XYZ file of C-alpha atoms in Angstrom:
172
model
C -20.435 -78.703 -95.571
C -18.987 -75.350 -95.997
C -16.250 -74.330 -99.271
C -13.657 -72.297 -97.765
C -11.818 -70.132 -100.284
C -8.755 -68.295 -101.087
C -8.104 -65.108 -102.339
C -4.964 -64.242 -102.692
C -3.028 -60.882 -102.921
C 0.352 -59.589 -103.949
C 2.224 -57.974 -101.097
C 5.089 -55.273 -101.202
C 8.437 -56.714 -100.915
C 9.135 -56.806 -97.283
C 12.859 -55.559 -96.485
C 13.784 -57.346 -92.993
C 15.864 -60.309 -91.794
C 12.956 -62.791 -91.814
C 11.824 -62.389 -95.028
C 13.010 -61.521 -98.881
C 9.761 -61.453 -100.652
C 6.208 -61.799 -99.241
C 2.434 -62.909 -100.489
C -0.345 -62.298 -98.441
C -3.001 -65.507 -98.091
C -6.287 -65.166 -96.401
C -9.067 -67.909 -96.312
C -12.976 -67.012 -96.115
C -15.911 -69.074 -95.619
C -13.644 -71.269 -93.089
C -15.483 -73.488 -90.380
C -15.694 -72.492 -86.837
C -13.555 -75.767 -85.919
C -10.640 -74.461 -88.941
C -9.207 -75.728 -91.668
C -7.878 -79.852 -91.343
C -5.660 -79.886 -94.541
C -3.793 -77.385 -97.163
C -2.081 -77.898 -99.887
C 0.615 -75.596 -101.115
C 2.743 -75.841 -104.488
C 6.207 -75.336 -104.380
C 8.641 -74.952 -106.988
C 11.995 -73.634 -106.992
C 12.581 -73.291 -110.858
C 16.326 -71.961 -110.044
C 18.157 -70.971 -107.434
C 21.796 -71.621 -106.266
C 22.542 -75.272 -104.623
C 23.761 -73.843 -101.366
C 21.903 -73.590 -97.811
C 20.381 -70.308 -97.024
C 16.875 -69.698 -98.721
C 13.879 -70.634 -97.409
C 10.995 -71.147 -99.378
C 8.303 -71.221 -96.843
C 4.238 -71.339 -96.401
C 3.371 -69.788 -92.968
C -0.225 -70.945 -91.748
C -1.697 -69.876 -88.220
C -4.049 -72.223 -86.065
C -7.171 -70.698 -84.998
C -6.563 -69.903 -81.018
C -2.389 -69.421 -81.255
C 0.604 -69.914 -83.182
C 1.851 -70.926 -86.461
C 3.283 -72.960 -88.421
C 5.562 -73.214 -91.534
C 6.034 -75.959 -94.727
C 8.689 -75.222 -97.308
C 11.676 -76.230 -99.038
C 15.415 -75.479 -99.203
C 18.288 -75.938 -101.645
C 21.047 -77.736 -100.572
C 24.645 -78.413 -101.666
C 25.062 -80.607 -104.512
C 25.854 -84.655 -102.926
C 27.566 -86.850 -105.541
C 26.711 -85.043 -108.413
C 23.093 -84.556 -107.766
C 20.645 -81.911 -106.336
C 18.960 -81.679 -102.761
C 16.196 -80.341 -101.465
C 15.720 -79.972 -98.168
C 11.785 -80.270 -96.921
C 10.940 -78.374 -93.556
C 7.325 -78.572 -91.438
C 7.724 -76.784 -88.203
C 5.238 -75.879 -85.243
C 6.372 -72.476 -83.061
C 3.380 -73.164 -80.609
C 4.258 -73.862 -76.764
C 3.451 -77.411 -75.935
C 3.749 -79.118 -79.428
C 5.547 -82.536 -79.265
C 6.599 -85.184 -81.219
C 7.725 -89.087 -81.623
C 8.877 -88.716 -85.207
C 12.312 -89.567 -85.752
C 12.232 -86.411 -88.800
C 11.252 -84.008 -85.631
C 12.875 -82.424 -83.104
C 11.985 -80.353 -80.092
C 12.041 -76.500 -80.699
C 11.577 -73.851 -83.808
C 14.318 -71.494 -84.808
C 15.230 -71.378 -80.713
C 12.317 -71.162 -79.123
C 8.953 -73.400 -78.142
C 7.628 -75.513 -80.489
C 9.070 -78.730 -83.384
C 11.002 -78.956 -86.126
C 10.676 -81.244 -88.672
C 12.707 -81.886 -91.891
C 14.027 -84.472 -94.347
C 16.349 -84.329 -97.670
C 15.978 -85.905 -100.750
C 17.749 -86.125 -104.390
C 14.995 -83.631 -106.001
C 14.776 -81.672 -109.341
C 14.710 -78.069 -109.512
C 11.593 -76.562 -111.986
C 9.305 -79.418 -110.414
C 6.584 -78.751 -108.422
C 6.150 -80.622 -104.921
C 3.231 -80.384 -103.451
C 3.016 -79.450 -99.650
C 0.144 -81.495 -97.576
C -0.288 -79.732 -93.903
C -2.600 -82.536 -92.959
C -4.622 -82.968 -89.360
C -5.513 -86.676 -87.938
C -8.969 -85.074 -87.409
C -7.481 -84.076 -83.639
C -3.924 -82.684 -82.692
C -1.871 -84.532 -84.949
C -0.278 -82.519 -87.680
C 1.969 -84.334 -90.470
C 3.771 -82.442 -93.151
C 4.350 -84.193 -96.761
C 5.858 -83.260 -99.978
C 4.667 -84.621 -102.964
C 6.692 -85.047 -106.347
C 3.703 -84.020 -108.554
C 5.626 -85.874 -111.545
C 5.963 -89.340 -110.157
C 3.738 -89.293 -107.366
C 6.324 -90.015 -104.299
C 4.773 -89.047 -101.249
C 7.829 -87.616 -98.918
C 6.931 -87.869 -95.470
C 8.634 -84.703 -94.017
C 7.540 -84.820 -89.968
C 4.301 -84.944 -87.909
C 3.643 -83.131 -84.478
C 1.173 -82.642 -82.335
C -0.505 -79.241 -80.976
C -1.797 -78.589 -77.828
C -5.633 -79.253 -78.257
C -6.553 -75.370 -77.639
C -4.590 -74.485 -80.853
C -7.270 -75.332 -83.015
C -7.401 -75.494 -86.974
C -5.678 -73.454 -89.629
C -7.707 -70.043 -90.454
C -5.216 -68.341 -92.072
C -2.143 -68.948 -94.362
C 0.529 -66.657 -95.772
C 3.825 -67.624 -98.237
C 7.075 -66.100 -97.125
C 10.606 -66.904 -99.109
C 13.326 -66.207 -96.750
């Protein structure tokens, strides 16, 4: 079995309308077939409770497309914080059965999937991009301090699209 590994640099902060502040990801030593799970941590230690940022992991499959995981703040709801957990697929031909997903990414091809939750900002949540072991792709946040597993969404990919090779963070 092969170890795929990360290295990870710092990239300069990127000035356009997609994206605040950038890392660059890249993964070596990756099987021909890609990658079948990630797991990225999250944790928004403070930022205002309104809708508008987007904490985000980006990940491309092998032949084409991408992906993104990542979490939101929301508005306040009865005196407690939300987070808002996305897991989205902008390749042609994904679909979906889960009632967390809907057709299309950001107005084009592809599924969006998301879910909200009474969270805590300064905890990390762990995000699982996870394969069946075929096309299925489901997208779960983890509490690391109690354990929940928070099913955000699963799609599936046209079979061409392959595994994950790459992955880069973007906040938004």
């Amino acid at each position: 079995m092969k170890t795929a590994s990360i290295s990870i640099s710092l990239a300069s902060l990127i000035l356009s309308g997609k994206a605040l502040v950038g890392s660059e990801w890249s993964v070596t030593n990756v099987p021909s077939t890609g990658l079948k799970d990630i797991t990225f941590p999250l944790t928004i230690v403070e930022a205002d409770h309104i809708s508008g940022y987007y904490f985000a992991q980006q990940y491309a499959f092998i032949n084409s497309g991408i992906g993104y995981t990542g979490l939101q703040p929301r508005p306040d709801a009865n005196g407690k914080p939300v987070l808002h957990g996305v897991f989205s697929s902008f390749i042609d031909g994904s679909t979906t059965t889960d009632k967390n997903c809907a057709p299309g990414a950001d107005g084009g091809p592809g599924v969006s999937c998301s879910v909200e939750w009474n969270g805590v900002y300064g905890r990390r949540y762990d995000f699982e991009v996870k394969s069946n072991g075929s096309s299925v792709w489901t997208g779960t946040a983890i509490d690391t301090v109690t354990g929940a597993r928070i099913h955000i969404g699963s799609y599936t990919v046209p079979a061409s699209a392959g595994g994950h090779p790459e992955f880069s963070s973007r906040i938004r």
